Short mmCIF file of C-alpha atoms and ligand atoms in Angstrom, two decimals:
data_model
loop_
_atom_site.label_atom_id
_atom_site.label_comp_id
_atom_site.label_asym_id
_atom_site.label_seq_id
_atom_site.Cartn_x
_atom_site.Cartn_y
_atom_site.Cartn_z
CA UNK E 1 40.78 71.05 109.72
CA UNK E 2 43.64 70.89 112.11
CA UNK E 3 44.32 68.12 114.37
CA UNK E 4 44.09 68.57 117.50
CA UNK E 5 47.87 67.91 119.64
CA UNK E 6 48.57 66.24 122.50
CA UNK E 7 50.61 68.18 124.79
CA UNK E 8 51.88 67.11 128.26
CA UNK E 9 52.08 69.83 130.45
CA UNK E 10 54.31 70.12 133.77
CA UNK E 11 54.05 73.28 135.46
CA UNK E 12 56.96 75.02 137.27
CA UNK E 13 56.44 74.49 141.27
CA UNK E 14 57.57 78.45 141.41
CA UNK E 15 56.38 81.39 139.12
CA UNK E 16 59.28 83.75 138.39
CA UNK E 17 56.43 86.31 137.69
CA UNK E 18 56.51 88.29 141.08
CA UNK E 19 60.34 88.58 141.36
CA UNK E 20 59.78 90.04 137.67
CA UNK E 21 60.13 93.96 136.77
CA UNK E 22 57.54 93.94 134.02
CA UNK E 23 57.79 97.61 133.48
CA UNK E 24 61.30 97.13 132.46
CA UNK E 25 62.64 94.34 130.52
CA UNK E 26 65.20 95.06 128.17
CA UNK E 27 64.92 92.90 124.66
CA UNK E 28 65.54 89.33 124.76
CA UNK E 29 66.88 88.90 128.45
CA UNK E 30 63.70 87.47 130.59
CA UNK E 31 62.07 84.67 129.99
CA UNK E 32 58.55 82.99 130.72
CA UNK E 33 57.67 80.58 133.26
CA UNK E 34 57.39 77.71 130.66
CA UNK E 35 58.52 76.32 127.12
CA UNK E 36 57.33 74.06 124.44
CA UNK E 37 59.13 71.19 123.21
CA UNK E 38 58.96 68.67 120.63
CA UNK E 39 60.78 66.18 118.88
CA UNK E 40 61.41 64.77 115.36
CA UNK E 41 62.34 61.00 115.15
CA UNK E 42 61.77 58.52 113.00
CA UNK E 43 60.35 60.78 110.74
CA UNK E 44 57.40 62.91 112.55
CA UNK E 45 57.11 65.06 115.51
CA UNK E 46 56.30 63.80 118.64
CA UNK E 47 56.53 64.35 122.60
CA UNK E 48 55.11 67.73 122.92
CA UNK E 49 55.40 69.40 125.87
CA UNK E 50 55.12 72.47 127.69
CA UNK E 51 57.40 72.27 130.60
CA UNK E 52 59.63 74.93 133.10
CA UNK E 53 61.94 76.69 131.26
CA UNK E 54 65.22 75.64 131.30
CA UNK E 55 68.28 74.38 130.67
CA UNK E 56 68.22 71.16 128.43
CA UNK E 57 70.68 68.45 128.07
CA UNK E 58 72.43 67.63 124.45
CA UNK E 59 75.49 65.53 123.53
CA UNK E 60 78.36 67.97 122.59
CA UNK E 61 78.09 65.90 119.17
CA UNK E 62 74.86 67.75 117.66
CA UNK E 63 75.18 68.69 114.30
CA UNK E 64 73.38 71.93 114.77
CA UNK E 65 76.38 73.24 117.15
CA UNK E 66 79.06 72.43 114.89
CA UNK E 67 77.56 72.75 111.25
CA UNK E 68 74.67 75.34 112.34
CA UNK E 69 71.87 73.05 111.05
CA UNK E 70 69.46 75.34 113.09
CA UNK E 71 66.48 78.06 112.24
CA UNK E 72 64.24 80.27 113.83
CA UNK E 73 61.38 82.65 113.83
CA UNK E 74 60.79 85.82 115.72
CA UNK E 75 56.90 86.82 116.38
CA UNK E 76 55.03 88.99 119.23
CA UNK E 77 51.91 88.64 121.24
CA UNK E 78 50.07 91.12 121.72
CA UNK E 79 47.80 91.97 125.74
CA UNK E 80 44.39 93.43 123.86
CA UNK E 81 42.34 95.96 125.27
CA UNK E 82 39.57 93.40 126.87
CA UNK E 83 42.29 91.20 128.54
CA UNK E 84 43.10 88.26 125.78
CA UNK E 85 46.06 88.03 124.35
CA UNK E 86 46.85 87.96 120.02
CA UNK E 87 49.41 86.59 118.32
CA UNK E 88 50.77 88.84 115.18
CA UNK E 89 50.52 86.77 112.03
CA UNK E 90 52.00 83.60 113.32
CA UNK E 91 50.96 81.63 109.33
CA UNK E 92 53.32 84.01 107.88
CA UNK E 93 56.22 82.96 110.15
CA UNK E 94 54.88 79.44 109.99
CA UNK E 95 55.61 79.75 106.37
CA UNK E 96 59.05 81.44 106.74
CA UNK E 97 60.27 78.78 108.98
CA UNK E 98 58.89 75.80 106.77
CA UNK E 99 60.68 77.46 103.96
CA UNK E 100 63.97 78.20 106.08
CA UNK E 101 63.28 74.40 106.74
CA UNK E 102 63.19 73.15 103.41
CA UNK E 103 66.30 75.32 102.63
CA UNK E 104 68.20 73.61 105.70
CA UNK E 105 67.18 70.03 104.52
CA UNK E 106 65.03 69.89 107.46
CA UNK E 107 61.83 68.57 108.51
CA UNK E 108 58.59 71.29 108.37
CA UNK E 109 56.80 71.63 111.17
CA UNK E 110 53.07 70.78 110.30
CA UNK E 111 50.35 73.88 111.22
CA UNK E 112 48.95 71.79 114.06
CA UNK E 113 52.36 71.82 116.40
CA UNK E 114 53.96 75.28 115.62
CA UNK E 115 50.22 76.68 116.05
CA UNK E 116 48.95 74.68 118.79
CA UNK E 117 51.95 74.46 120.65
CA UNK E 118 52.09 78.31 120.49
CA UNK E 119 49.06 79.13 121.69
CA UNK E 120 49.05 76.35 124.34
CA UNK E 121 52.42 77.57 125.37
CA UNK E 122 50.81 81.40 125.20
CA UNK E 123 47.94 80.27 127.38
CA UNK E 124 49.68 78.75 129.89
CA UNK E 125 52.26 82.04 130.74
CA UNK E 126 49.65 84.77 129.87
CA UNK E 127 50.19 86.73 132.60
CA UNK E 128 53.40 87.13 130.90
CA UNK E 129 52.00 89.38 128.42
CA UNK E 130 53.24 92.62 129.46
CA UNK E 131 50.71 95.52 129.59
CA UNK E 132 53.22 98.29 129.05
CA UNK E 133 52.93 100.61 126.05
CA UNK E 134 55.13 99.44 123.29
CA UNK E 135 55.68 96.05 125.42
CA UNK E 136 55.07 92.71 124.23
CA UNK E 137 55.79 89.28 124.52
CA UNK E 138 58.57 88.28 121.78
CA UNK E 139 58.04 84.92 120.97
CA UNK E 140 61.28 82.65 119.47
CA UNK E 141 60.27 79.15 117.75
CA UNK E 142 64.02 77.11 116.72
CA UNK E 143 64.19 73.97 115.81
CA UNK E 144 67.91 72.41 115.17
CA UNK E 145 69.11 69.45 114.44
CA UNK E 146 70.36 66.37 117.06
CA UNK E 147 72.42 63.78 115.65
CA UNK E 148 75.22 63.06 118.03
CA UNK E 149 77.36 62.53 114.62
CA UNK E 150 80.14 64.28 113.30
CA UNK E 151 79.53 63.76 109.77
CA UNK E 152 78.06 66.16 107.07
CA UNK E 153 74.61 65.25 106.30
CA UNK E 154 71.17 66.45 107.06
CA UNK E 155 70.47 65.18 111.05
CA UNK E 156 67.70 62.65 111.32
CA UNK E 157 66.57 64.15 114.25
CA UNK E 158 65.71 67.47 115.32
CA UNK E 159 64.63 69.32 118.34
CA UNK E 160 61.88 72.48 118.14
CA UNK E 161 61.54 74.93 121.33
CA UNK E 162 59.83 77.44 121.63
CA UNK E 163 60.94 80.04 123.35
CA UNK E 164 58.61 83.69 124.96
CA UNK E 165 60.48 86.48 126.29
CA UNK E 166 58.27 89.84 127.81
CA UNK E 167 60.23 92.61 125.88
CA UNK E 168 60.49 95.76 125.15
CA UNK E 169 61.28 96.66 121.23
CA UNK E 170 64.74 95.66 120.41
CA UNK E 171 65.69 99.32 119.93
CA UNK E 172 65.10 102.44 122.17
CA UNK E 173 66.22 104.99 119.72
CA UNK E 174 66.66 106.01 116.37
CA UNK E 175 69.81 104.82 114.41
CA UNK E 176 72.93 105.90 113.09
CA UNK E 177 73.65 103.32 110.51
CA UNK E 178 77.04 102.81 108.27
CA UNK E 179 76.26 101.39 104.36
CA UNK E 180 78.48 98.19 104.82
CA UNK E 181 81.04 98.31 101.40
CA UNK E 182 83.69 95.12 102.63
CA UNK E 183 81.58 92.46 104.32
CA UNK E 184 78.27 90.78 102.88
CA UNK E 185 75.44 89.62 105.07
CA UNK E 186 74.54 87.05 102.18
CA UNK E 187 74.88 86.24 98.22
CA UNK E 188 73.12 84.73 95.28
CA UNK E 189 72.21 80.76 95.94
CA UNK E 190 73.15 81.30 99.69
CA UNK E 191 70.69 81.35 102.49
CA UNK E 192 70.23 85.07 102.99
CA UNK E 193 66.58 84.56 102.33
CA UNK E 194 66.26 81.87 105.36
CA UNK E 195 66.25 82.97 109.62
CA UNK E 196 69.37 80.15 109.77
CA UNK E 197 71.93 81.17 112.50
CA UNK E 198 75.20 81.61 109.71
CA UNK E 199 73.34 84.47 108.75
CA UNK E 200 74.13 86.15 112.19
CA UNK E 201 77.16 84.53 113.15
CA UNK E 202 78.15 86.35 109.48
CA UNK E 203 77.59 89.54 110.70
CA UNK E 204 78.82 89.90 113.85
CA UNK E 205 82.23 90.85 112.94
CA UNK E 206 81.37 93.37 110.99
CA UNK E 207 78.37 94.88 113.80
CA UNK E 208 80.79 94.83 115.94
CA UNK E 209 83.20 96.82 113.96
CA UNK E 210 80.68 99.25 112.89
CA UNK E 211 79.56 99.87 115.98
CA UNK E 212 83.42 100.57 116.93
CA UNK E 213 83.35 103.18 114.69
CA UNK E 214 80.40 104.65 116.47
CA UNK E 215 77.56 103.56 114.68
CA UNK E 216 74.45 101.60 116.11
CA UNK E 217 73.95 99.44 112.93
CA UNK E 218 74.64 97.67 109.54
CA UNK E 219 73.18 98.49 106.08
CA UNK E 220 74.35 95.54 103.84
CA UNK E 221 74.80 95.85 100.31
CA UNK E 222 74.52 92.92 97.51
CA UNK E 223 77.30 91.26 97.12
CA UNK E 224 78.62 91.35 93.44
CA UNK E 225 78.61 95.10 93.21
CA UNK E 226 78.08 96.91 96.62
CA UNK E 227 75.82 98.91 94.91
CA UNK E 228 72.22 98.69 96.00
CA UNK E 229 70.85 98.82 99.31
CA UNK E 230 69.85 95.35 100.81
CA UNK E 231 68.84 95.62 104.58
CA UNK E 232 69.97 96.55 108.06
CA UNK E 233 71.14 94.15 110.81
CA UNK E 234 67.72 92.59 112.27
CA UNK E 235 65.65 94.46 109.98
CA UNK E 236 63.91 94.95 106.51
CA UNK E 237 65.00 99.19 104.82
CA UNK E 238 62.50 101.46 103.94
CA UNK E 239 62.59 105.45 102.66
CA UNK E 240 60.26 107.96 102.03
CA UNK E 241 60.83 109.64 98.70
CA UNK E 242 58.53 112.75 97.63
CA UNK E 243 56.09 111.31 99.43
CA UNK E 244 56.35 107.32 98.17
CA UNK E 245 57.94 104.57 100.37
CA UNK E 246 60.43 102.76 98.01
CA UNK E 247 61.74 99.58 99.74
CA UNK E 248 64.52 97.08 98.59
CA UNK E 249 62.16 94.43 97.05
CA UNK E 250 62.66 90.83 98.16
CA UNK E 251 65.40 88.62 96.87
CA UNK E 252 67.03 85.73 97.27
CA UNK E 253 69.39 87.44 99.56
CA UNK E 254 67.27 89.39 101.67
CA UNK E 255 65.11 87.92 104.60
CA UNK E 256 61.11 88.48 103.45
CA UNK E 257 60.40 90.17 106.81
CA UNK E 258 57.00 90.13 107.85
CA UNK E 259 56.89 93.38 109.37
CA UNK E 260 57.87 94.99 105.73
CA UNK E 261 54.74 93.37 104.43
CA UNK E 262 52.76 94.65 106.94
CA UNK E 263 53.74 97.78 107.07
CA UNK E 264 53.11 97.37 102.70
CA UNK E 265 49.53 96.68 103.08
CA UNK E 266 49.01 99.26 105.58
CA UNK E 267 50.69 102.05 103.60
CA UNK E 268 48.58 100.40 100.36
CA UNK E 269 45.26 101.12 102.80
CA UNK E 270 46.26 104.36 103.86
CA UNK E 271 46.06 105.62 99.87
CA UNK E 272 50.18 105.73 100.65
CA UNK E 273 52.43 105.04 97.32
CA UNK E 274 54.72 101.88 97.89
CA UNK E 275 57.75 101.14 95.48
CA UNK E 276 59.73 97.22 95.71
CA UNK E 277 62.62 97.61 93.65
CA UNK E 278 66.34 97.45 93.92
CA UNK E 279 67.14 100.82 95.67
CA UNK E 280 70.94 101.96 94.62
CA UNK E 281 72.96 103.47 97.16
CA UNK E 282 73.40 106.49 93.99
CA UNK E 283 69.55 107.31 94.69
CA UNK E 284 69.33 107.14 98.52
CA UNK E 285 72.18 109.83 98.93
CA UNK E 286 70.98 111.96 96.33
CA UNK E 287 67.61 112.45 97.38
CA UNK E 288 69.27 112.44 100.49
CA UNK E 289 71.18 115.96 98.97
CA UNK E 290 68.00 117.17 97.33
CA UNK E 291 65.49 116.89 99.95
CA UNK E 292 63.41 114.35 98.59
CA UNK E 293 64.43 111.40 101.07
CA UNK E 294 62.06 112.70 104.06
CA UNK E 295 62.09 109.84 106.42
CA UNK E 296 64.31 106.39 106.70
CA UNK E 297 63.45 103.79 108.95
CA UNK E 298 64.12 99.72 109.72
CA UNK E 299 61.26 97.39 110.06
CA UNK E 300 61.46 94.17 111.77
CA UNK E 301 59.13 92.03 114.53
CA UNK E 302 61.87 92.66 117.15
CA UNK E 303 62.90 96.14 115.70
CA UNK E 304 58.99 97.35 115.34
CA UNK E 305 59.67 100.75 113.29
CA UNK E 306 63.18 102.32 114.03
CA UNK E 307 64.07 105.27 112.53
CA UNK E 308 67.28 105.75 110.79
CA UNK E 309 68.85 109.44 111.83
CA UNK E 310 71.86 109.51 109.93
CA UNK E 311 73.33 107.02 107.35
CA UNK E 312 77.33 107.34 106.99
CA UNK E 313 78.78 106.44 103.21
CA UNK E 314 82.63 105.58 102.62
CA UNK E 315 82.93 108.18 105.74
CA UNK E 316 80.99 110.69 104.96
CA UNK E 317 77.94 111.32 107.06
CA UNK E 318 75.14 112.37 106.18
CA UNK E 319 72.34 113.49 108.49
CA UNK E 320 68.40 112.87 107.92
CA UNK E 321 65.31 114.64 109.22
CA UNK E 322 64.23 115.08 112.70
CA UNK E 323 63.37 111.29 113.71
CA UNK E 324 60.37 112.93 115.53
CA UNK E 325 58.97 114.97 112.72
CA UNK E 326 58.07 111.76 110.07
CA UNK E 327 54.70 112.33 108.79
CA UNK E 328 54.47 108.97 107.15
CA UNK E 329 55.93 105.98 109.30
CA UNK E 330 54.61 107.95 112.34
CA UNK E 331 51.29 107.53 111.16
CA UNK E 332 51.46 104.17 109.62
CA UNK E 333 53.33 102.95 113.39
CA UNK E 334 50.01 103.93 114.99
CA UNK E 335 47.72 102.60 113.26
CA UNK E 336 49.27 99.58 112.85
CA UNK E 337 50.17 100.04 116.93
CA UNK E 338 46.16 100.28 117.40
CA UNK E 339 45.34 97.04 115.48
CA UNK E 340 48.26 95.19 117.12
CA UNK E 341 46.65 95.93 120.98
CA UNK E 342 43.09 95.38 120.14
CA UNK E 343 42.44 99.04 120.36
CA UNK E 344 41.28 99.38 116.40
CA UNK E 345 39.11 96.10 114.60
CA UNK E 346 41.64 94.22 112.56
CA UNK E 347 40.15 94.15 108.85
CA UNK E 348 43.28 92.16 107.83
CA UNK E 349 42.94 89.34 109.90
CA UNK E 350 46.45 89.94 111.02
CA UNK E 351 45.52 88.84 114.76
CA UNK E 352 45.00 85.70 115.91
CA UNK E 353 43.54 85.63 119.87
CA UNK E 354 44.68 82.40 121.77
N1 PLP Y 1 65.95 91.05 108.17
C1 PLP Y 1 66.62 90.36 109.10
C2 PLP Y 1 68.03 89.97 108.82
C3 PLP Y 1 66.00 90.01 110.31
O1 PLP Y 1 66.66 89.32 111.24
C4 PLP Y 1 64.67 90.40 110.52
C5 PLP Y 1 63.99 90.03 111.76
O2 PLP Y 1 63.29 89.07 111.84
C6 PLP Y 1 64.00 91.12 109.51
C7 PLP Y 1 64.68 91.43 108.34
C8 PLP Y 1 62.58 91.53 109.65
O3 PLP Y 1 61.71 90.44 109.54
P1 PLP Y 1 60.35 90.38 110.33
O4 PLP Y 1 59.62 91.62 110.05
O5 PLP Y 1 59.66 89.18 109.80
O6 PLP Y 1 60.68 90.25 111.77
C1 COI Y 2 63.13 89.48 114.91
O1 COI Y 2 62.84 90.64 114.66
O2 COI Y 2 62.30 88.65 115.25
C2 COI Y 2 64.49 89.00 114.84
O3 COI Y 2 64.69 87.85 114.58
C3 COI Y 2 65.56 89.92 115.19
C4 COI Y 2 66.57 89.22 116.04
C5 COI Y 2 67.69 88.75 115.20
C6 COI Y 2 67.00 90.08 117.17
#
């Protein structure tokens, strides 16, 4: 039995809603009327609130800003067909961020706040929720950590916001992706496995660089050998082999995405053949040359399924299957698409209705 939280809520004296385009919002960029807030001192959470969104005010001491004592989540809710709105599998990011938390030497936040909070937070901005096909409201949890103190220690105190933002998916088209052979997105006893901001900060050099050399995205490799395939930028790898869908399986240095476990089960229901294992680099381009690698694609909450059009090696480029003819994650995207808007009944329980 969960408590039951006591939030103060203070409403913003002027919607942003109307002056919103909700038939075009770009990933990420607009944000609701309202946030929820909560604080960690003396060792529990306390003061939550749902209040405008805005800017908030932090001595320039914080640990999180200059050790990057800070994690975060990324979920969606979902407008169903009869009006209410769903929130996709919010325990398994619950769990993520608990164990990002524990990783970070920081408080967990107990079921009751990230839960209630959400859905209060949810309920108070659901006309948000944007109706659009393929639209929903992202939803960012962080928590990071407060101590005006410029030592090197765990803070004491920590701050958790959460964040909604009406988006569309983080991509708009399928990828051309470069397999990453001088940086590393993470290594063995790192934090690779953890939604902690060095994790990003980590790869922007090398996005940034790839996408100078024309390409929309990252494949990382491990780290000791550059030989098997990890994932992509924001976003867990999967292939379609004669037939199968082989995956990277999870590792310490690989974020356990949510969406890849979804899109597991589904497959698993749909009488499709799923393989977790390390995938080499040696057997994606070879089936790649032999016409058993029909269909590539990234799967992430913010990504949704993106397909992966051509995958560049050491500079050599090699170009995949129509993005639009993909038998297998075209089929798996809708009905998992149909369960997500409350147009199919959910037999996995995935949704949870606030
Ligand atoms: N890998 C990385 C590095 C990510 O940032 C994400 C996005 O959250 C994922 C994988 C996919 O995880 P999920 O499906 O839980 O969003
Ligand atoms: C998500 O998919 O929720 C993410 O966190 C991706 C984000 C880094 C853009």
């Amino acid at each position: 039995m969960i408590d039951t939280l006591t939030i103060k809520t203070t409403k913003t004296s002027h919607s942003r809603l109307a002056e919103t385009d909700m038939s075009n919002l770009p990933f990420g960029q607009v944000f609701t009327d309202h946030m929820f807030v909560a604080d960690y001192e003396d060792g529990e959470w306390k003061n939550f609130e749902i209040l405008p969104y805005g800017p908030i005010s932090m001595s320039p001491a914080i640990s999180a800003i200059h050790y990057g004592q800070t994690i975060f989540e990324g979920m969606k809710a979902y407008k169903q067909q009869d009006g209410s709105v769903s929130i996709f599998r919010a325990d398994k990011n619950l769990a993520r961020f608990n164990k990002s938390a524990t990783r970070l030497a920081m408080p967990i936040i107990p079921e009751e706040v990230f839960i209630q909070g959400l859905a209060a937070l949810i309920n108070t901005d659901k006309d948000w929720v944007p109706a659009k096909e393929n639209y929903s409201l992202y939803i960012r949890p962080v928590m990071f950590a407060t101590d005006p103190f410029l030592g090197v220690r765990p803070s004491s105190t920590y701050k958790f916001i959460v964040l909604t933002s009406p988006s569309a998916p983080y991509y708009s088209n399928p990828l051309k992706v470069k397999i990453e052979m001088k940086y590393t997105r993470s290594d063995e006893g790192g934090v690779g496995s953890t939604k902690t901001a060095g994790n990003y900060s980590r790869s922007m050099l090398p996005t940034l660089e790839a996408h100078q050399d024309g390409f929309d995205q990252l494949i990382w490799t491990d780290s000791k050998e550059h030989k098997y395939v990890e994932e992509s930028g924001a976003a867990n790898l999967m292939f379609v082999v004669n037939g199968k869908i082989i995956t990277p399986e999870v590792r310490e240095t690989i974020l356990e995405g949510v969406t890849r476990d979804t899109v597991i089960e589904m497959a698993k229901s749909m009488g499709i053949e799923v393989e977790e294992k390390r995938v080499s680099i040696q057997e994606v381009l070879d089936n790649i040359d032999n016409g058993g690698l029909t269909e590539a694609f990234a799967v992430g909450t913010a990504a949704t399924i993106t397909q992966i059009s051509e995958i560049s090696y050491q500079g050599k480029n090699y170009v995949l299957t129509d993005p639009a003819a993909r038998p297998v994650s075209t089929a798996i995207g809708k009905k998992l698409y149909d369960i997500r808007y409350g147009i199919t009944a959910d037999p996995f329980g995935w949704n949870l209705i606030v």
